CSV table of C-alpha atoms in Angstrom, one decimal:
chain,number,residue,atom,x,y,z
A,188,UNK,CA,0.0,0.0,0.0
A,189,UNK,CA,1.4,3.2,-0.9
A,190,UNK,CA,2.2,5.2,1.9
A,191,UNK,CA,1.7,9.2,2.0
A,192,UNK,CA,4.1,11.9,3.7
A,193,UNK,CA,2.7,15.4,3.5
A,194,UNK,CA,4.7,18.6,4.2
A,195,UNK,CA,2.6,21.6,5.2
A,196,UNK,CA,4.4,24.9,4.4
A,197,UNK,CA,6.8,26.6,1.7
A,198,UNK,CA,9.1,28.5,3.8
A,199,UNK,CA,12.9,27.3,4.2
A,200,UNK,CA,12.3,24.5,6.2
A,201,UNK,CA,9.4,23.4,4.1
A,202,UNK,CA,11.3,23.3,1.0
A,203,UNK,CA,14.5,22.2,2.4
A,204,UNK,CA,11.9,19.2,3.6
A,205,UNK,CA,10.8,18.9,0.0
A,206,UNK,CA,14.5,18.4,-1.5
A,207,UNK,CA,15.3,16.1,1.1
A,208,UNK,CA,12.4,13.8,1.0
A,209,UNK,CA,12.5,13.5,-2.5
A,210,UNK,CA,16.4,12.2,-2.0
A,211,UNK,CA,15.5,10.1,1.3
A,212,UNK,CA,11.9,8.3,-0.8
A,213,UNK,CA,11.5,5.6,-3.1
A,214,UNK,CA,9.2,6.1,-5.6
A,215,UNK,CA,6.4,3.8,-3.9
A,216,UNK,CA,5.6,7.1,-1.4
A,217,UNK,CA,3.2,9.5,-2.6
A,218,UNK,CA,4.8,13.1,-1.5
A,219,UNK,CA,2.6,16.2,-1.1
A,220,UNK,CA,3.2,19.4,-0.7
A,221,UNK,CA,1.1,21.5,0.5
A,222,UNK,CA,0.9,25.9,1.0
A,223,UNK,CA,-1.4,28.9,0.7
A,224,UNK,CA,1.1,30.7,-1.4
A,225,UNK,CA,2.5,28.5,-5.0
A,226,UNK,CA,5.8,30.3,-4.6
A,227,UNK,CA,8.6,29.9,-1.8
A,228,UNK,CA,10.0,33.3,-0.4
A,229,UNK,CA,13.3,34.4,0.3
A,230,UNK,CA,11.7,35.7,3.7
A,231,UNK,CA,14.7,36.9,5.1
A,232,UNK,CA,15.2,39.6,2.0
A,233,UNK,CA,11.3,40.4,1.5
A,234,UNK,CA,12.8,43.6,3.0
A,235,UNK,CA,14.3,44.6,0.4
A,236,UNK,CA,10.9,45.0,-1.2
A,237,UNK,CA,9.9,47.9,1.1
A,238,UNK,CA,12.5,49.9,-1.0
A,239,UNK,CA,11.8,48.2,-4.6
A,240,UNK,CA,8.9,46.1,-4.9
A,241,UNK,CA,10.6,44.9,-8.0
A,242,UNK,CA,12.8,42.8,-6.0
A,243,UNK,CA,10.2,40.9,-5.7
A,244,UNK,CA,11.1,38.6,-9.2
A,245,UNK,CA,14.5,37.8,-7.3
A,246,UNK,CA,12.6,36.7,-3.7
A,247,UNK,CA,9.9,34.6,-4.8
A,248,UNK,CA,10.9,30.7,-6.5
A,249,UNK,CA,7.4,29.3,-8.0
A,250,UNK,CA,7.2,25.8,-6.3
A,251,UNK,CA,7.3,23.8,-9.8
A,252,UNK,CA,11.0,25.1,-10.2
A,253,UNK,CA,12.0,23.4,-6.4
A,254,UNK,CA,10.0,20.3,-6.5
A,255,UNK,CA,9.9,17.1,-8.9
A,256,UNK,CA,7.1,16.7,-11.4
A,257,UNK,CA,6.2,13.4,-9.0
A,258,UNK,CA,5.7,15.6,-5.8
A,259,UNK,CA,2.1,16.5,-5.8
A,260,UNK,CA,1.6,20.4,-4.9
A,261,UNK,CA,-1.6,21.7,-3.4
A,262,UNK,CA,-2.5,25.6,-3.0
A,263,UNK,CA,-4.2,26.4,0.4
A,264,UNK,CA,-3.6,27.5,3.6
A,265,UNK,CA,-3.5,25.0,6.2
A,266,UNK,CA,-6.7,25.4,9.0
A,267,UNK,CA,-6.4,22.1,11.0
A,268,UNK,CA,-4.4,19.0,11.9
A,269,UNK,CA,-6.5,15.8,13.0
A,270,UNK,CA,-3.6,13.5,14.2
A,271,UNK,CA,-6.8,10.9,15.1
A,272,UNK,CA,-7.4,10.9,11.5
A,273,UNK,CA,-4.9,11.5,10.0
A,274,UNK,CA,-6.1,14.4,8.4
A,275,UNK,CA,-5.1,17.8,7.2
A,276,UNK,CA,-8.1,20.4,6.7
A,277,UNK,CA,-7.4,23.2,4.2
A,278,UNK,CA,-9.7,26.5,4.0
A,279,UNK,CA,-11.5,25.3,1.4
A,280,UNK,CA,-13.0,22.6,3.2
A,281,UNK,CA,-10.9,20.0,1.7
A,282,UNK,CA,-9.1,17.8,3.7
A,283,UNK,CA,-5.5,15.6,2.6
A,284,UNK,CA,-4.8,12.9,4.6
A,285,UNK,CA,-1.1,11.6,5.8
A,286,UNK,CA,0.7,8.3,7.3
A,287,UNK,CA,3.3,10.9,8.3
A,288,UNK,CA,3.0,14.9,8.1
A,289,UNK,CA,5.7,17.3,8.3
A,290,UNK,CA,4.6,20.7,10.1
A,291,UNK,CA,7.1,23.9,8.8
A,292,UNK,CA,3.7,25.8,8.6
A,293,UNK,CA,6.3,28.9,9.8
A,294,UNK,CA,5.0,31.7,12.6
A,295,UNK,CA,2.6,34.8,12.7
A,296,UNK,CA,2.4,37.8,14.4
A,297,UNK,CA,3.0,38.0,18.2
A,298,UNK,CA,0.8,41.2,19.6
A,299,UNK,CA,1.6,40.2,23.4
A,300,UNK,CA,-2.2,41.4,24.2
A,301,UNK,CA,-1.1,45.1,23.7
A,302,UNK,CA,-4.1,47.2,23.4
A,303,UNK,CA,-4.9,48.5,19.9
A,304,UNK,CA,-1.7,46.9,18.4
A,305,UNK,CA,-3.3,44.7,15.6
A,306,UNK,CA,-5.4,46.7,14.6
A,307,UNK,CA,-3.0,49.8,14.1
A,308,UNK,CA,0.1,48.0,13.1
A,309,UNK,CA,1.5,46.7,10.2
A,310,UNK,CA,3.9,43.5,10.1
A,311,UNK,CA,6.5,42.3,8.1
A,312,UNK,CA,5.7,38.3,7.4
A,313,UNK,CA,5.3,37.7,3.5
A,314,UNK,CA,5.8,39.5,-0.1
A,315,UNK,CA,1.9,41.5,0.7
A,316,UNK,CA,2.9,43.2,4.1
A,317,UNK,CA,6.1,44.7,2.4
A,318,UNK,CA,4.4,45.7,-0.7
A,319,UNK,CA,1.9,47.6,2.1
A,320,UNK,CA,4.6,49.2,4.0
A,321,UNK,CA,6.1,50.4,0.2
A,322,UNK,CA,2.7,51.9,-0.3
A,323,UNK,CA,2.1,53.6,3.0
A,324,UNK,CA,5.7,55.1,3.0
A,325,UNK,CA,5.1,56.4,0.0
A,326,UNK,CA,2.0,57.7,0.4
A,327,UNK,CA,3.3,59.5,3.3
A,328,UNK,CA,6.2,60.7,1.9
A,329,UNK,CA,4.0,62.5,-1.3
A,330,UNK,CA,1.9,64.1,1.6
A,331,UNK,CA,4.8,65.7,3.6
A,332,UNK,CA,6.8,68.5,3.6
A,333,UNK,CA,10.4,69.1,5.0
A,334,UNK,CA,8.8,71.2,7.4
A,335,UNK,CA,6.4,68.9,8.1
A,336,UNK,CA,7.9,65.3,7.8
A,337,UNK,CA,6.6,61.5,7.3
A,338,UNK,CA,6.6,60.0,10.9
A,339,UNK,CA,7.8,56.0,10.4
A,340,UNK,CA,7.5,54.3,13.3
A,341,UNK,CA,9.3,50.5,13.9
A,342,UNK,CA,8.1,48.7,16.8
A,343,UNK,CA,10.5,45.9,17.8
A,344,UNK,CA,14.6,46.3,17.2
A,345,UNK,CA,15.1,42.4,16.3
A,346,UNK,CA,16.2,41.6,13.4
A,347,UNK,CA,13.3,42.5,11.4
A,348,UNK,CA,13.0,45.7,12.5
A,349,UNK,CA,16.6,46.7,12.5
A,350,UNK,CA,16.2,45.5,8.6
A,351,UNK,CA,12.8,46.9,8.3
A,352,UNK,CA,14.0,50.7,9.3
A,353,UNK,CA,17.0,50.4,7.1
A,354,UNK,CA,15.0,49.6,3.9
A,355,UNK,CA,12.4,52.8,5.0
A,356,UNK,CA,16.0,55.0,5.3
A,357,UNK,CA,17.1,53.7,1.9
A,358,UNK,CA,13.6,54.6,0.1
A,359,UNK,CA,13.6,57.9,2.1
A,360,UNK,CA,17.3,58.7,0.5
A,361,UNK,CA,16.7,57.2,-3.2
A,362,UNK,CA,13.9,59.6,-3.2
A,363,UNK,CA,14.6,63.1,-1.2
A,364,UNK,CA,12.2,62.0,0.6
A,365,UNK,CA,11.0,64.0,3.7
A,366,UNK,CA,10.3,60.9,6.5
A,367,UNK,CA,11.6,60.8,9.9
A,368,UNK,CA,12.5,57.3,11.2
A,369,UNK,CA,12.0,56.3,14.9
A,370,UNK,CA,13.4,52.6,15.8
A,371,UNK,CA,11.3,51.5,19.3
A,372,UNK,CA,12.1,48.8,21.5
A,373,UNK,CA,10.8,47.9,24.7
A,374,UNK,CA,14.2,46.5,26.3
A,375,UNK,CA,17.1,48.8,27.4
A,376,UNK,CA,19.3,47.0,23.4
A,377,UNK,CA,18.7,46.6,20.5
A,378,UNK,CA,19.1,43.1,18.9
A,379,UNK,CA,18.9,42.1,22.4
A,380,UNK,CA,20.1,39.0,23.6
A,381,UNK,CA,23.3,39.6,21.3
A,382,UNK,CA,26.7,40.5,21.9
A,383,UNK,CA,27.7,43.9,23.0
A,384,UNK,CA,29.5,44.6,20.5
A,385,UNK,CA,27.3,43.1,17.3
A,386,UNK,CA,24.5,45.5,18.9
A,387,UNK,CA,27.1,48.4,18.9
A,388,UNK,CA,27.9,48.0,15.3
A,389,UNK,CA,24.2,47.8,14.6
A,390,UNK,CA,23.5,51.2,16.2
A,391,UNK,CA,26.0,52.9,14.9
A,392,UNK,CA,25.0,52.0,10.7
A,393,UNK,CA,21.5,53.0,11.7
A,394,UNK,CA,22.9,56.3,13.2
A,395,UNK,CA,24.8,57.0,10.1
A,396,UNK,CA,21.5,56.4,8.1
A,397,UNK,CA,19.5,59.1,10.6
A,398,UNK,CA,17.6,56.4,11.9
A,399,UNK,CA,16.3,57.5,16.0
A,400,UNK,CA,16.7,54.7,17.8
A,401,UNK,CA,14.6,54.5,21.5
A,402,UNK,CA,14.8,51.9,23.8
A,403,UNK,CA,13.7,51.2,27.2
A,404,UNK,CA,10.4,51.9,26.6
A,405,UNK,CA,7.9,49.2,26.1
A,406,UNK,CA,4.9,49.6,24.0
A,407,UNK,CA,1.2,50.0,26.2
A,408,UNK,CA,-1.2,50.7,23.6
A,409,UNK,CA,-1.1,51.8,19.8
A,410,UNK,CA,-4.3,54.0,18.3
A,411,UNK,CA,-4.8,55.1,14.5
A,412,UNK,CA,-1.7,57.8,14.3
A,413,UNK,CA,0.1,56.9,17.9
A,414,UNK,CA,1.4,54.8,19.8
A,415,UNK,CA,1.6,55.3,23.8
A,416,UNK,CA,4.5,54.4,25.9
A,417,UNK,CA,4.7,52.8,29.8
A,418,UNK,CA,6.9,56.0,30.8
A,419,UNK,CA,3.2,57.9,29.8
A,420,UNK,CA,5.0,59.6,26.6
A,421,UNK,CA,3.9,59.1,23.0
A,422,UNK,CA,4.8,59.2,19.6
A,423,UNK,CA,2.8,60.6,16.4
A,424,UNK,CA,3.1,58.1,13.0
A,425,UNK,CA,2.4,58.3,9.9
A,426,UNK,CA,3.1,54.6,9.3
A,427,UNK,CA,3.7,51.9,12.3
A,428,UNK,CA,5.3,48.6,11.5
A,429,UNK,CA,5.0,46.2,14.5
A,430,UNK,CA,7.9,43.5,14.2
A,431,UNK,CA,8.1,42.4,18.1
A,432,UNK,CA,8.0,38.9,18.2
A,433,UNK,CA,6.5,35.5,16.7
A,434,UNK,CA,3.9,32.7,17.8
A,435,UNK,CA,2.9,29.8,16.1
A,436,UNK,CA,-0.2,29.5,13.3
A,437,UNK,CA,-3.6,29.4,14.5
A,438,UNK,CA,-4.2,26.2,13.0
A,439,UNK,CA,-1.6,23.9,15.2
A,440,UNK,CA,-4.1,25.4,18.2
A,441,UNK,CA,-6.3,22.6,18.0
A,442,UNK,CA,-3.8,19.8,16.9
A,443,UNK,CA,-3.9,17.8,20.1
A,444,UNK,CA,-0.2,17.9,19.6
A,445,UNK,CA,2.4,19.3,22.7
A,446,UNK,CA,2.4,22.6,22.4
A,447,UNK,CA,3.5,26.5,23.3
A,448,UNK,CA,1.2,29.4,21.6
A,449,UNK,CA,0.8,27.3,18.8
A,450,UNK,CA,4.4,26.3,18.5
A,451,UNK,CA,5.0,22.8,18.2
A,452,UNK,CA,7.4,20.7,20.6
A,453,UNK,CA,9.7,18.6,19.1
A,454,UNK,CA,12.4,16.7,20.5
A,455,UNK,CA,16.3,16.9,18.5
A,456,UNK,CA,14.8,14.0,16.0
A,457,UNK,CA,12.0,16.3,15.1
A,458,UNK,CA,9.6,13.7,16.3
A,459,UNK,CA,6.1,15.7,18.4
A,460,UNK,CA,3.9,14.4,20.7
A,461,UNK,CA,2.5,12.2,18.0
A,462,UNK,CA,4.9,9.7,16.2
A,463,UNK,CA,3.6,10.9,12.7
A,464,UNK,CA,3.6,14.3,12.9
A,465,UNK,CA,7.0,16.2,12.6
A,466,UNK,CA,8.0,19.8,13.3
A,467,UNK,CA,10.8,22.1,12.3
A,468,UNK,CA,11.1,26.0,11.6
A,469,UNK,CA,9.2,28.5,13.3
A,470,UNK,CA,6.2,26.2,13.8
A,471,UNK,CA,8.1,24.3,16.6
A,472,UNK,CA,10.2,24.8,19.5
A,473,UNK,CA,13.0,21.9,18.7
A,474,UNK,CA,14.9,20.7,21.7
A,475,UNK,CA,18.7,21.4,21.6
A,476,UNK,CA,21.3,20.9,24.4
A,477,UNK,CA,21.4,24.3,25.3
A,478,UNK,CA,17.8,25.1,24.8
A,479,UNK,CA,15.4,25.5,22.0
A,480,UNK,CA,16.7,26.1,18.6
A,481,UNK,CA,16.7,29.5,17.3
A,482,UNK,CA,13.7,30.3,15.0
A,483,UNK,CA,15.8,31.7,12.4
A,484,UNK,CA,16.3,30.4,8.2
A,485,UNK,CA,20.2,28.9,9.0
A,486,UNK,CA,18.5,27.4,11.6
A,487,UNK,CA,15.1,26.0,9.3
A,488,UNK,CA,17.6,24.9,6.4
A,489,UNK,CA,20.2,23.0,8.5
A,490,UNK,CA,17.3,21.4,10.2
A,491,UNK,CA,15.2,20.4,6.9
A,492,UNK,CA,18.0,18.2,5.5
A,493,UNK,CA,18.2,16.0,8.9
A,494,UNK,CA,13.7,16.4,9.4
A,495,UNK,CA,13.1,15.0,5.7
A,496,UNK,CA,16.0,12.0,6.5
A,497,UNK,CA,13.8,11.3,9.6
A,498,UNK,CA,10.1,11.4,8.4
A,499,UNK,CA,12.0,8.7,5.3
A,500,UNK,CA,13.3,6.9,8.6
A,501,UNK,CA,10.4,6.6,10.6
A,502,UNK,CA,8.5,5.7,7.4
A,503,UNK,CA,10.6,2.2,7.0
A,504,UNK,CA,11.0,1.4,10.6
A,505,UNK,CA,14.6,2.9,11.5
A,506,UNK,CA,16.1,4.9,14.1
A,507,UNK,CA,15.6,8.0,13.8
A,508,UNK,CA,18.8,10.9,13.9
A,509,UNK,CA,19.0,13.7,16.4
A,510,UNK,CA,20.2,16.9,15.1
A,511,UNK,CA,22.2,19.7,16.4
A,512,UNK,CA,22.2,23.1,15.2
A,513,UNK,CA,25.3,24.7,14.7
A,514,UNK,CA,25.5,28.4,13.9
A,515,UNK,CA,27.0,29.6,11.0
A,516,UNK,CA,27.4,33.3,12.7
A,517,UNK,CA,24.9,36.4,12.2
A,518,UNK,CA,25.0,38.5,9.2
A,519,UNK,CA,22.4,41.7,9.4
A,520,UNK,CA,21.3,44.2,6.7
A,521,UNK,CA,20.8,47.8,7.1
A,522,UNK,CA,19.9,49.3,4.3
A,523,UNK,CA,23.0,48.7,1.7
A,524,UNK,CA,25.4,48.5,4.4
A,525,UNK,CA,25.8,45.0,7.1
A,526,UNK,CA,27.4,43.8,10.0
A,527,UNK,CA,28.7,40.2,10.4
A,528,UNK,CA,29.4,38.7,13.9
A,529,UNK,CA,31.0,35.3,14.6
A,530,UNK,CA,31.5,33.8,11.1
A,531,UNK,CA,32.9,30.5,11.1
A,532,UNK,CA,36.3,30.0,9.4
A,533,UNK,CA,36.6,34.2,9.4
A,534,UNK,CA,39.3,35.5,12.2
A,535,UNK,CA,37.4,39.1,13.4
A,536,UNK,CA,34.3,38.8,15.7
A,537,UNK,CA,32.3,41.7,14.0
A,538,UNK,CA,33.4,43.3,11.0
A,539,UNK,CA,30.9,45.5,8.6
A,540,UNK,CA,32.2,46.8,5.6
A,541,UNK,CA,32.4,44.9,1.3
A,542,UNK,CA,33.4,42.0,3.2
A,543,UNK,CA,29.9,41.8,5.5
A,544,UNK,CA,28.3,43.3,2.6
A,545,UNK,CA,29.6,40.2,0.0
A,546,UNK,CA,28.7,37.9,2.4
A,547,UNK,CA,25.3,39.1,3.0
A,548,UNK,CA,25.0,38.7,-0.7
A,549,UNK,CA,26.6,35.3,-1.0
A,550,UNK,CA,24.1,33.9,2.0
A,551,UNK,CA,20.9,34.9,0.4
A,552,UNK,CA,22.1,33.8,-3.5
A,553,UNK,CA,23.5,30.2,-2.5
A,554,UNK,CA,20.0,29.1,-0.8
A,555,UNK,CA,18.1,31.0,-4.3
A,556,UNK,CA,21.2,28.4,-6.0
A,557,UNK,CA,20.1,25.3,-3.8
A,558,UNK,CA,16.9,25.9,-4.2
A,559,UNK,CA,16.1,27.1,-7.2
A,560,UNK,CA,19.4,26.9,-9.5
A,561,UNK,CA,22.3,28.8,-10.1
A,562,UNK,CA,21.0,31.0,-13.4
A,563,UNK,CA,18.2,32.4,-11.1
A,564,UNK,CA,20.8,33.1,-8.2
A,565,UNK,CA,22.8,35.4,-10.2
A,566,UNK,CA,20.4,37.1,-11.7
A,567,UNK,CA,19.8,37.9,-7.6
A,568,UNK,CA,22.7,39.2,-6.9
A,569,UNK,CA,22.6,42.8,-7.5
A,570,UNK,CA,19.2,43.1,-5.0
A,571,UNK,CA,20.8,41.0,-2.2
């Protein structure tokens, strides 16, 4: 009987999954594939589509140019998992059942239960929200003066928002374009939890790009046009982009499967709570020896190789392989300019500069070459 694996989600651990199952499987396992979106995106460079929504050609890899013509794709977003079943339902009312499903369904939105936030916010998760932050800053932009500037607020100095307000200050100079910048976090760093000196290095390129930066503040409620501060001060927008943290989707909430917000726990094999149901990416919380594995894309594409081996493991009986993530070191974009910190194999601990620049570049354009080949990755380049 022919036995079917199903991988929900299109991000980098979803089609890292993808090429690795289709090594791992014989051809007597029916693989399906299944997202909202029929294209996977470079998610850590949608940013660059705040600027130029043009990039978009270079982020986006339709799914037909990653998978094999025998990997079955379906297009729709992912509502439920019944692991009693068996049984994925789609918003359509479809459902795809599964002898073993791979969960990389990637993360949402975290609003923290601050008043007003939703509702006044935008966020930064696929190709859409940065194609709505292009049009609002514009917008704003046309409507100001340089006595009376745009107001762009960034809520959230992680690594989407440090790359978010770098992208605003690179539209802002491409077009003399009157718009203030305001960087807001709630703790006392930004990219906090980081080393002292990568978040120094940060601060300083968005400086130098006239970005304000203002920590130590957090966030109590955000209305149409301003946000409020705990200190009881506020700050006028124009545009407010909320990048402050992740959960899981709404649709693991009812999975019967271990869970935390909607992230799925996984042990270092990748196996859940439920022996046919795996997790990796930002839709799980992956046990590691020094605690849970970062939800970042090195992270997700390490991890997809060793997840697809698994599900191909688990599928004909065999002990399953633990995994342990090993970073690569950080390399973050601000605007043209980057910082790199801890690099394996390079000698300096942070170093900006052509060198962080190249490699910047060279990270995005080898997973658009594993992925989706190497003519598409060099027609990349230039954007990265």
């Amino acid at each position: 009987m022919t036995a079917t694996v199903v991988v929900l989600g299109a991000g980098y651990a979803g089609a890292g999954a993808i090429l690795s199952l289709e090594d791992a499987l014989d051809e007597e396992t029916d693989l399906v594939w299944v997202s909202d979106n029929d294209y996977h995106l470079v998610l850590h460079e949608s940013h660059r589509c705040i600027r130029d929504p043009s990039v978009q050609q270079n982020v986006t890899i339709p799914v037909d140019s990653i998978k094999s013509p025998s990997t079955r794709f379906i297009q729709g977003e992912v509502t439920g998992l019944d692991c009693d079943d068996q049984e994925v339902s789609l918003d359509d009312g479809s459902t795809v059942s599964y002898d073993y499903a791979l969960v990389t369904l990637g993360s949402q939105t975290a609003y923290y239960g601050i008043e007003g936030l939703e509702e006044h916010s935008l966020t930064l998760k696929g190709l859409d929200d940065a194609f709505e932050i292009h049009d609002q800053v514009k917008e704003a932009a046309r409507e100001a003066t340089e006595d009376d500037p745009a107001q762009v607020a960034i809520g959230g100095a992680g690594l989407s928002g440090i790359q978010t307000a770098g992208e605003v200050a690179e539209f802002r100079d491409m077009h003399h374009a009157p718009i203030e910048i305001t960087l807001v976090e709630a703790l006392d760093e930004i990219f906090p939890g980081n080393d002292p000196e990568l978040q120094g290095a940060l601060r300083k390129r968005l400086l130098d790009l006239d970005i304000e930066i203002a920590t130590g503040d957090p966030i109590t409620q955000a209305e149409a046009g301003e946000i409020h501060f705990e200190s009881g001060e506020s700050l006028a927008h124009d545009v407010f982009v909320w990048t402050g943290g992740i959960t899981g989707q709404d649709a693991m909430g009812d999975a019967s499967l271990d869970d935390e917000h909607n992230r799925v726990n996984a042990d270092a094999t990748f196996e859940t709570s439920d022996d046919r149901v795996f997790a990796l990416g930002d839709s799980a919380i992956v046990d590691q020896p020094d605690g849970p594995c970062p939800p970042t894309a090195q992270a997700a594409w390490q991890a997809a190789e060793v997840a697809g081996e698994n599900v191909a493991r688990a599928l004909h009986g065999q002990p399953l392989a633990e995994w342990t993530h090993e970073s690569k070191g950080t390399v973050v974009s601000v605007g043209d300019k980057a910082v790199a910190h801890d690099v394996v194999g390079v000698p300096m601990n942070t170093f900006g500069g052509p060198a962080a620049e190249i490699l910047k570049k060279g990270i995005a354009t080898r997973w658009i070459r594993d992925v989706g080949g190497t003519l598409r990755a060099a027609r990349a380049w230039p954007n990265m």
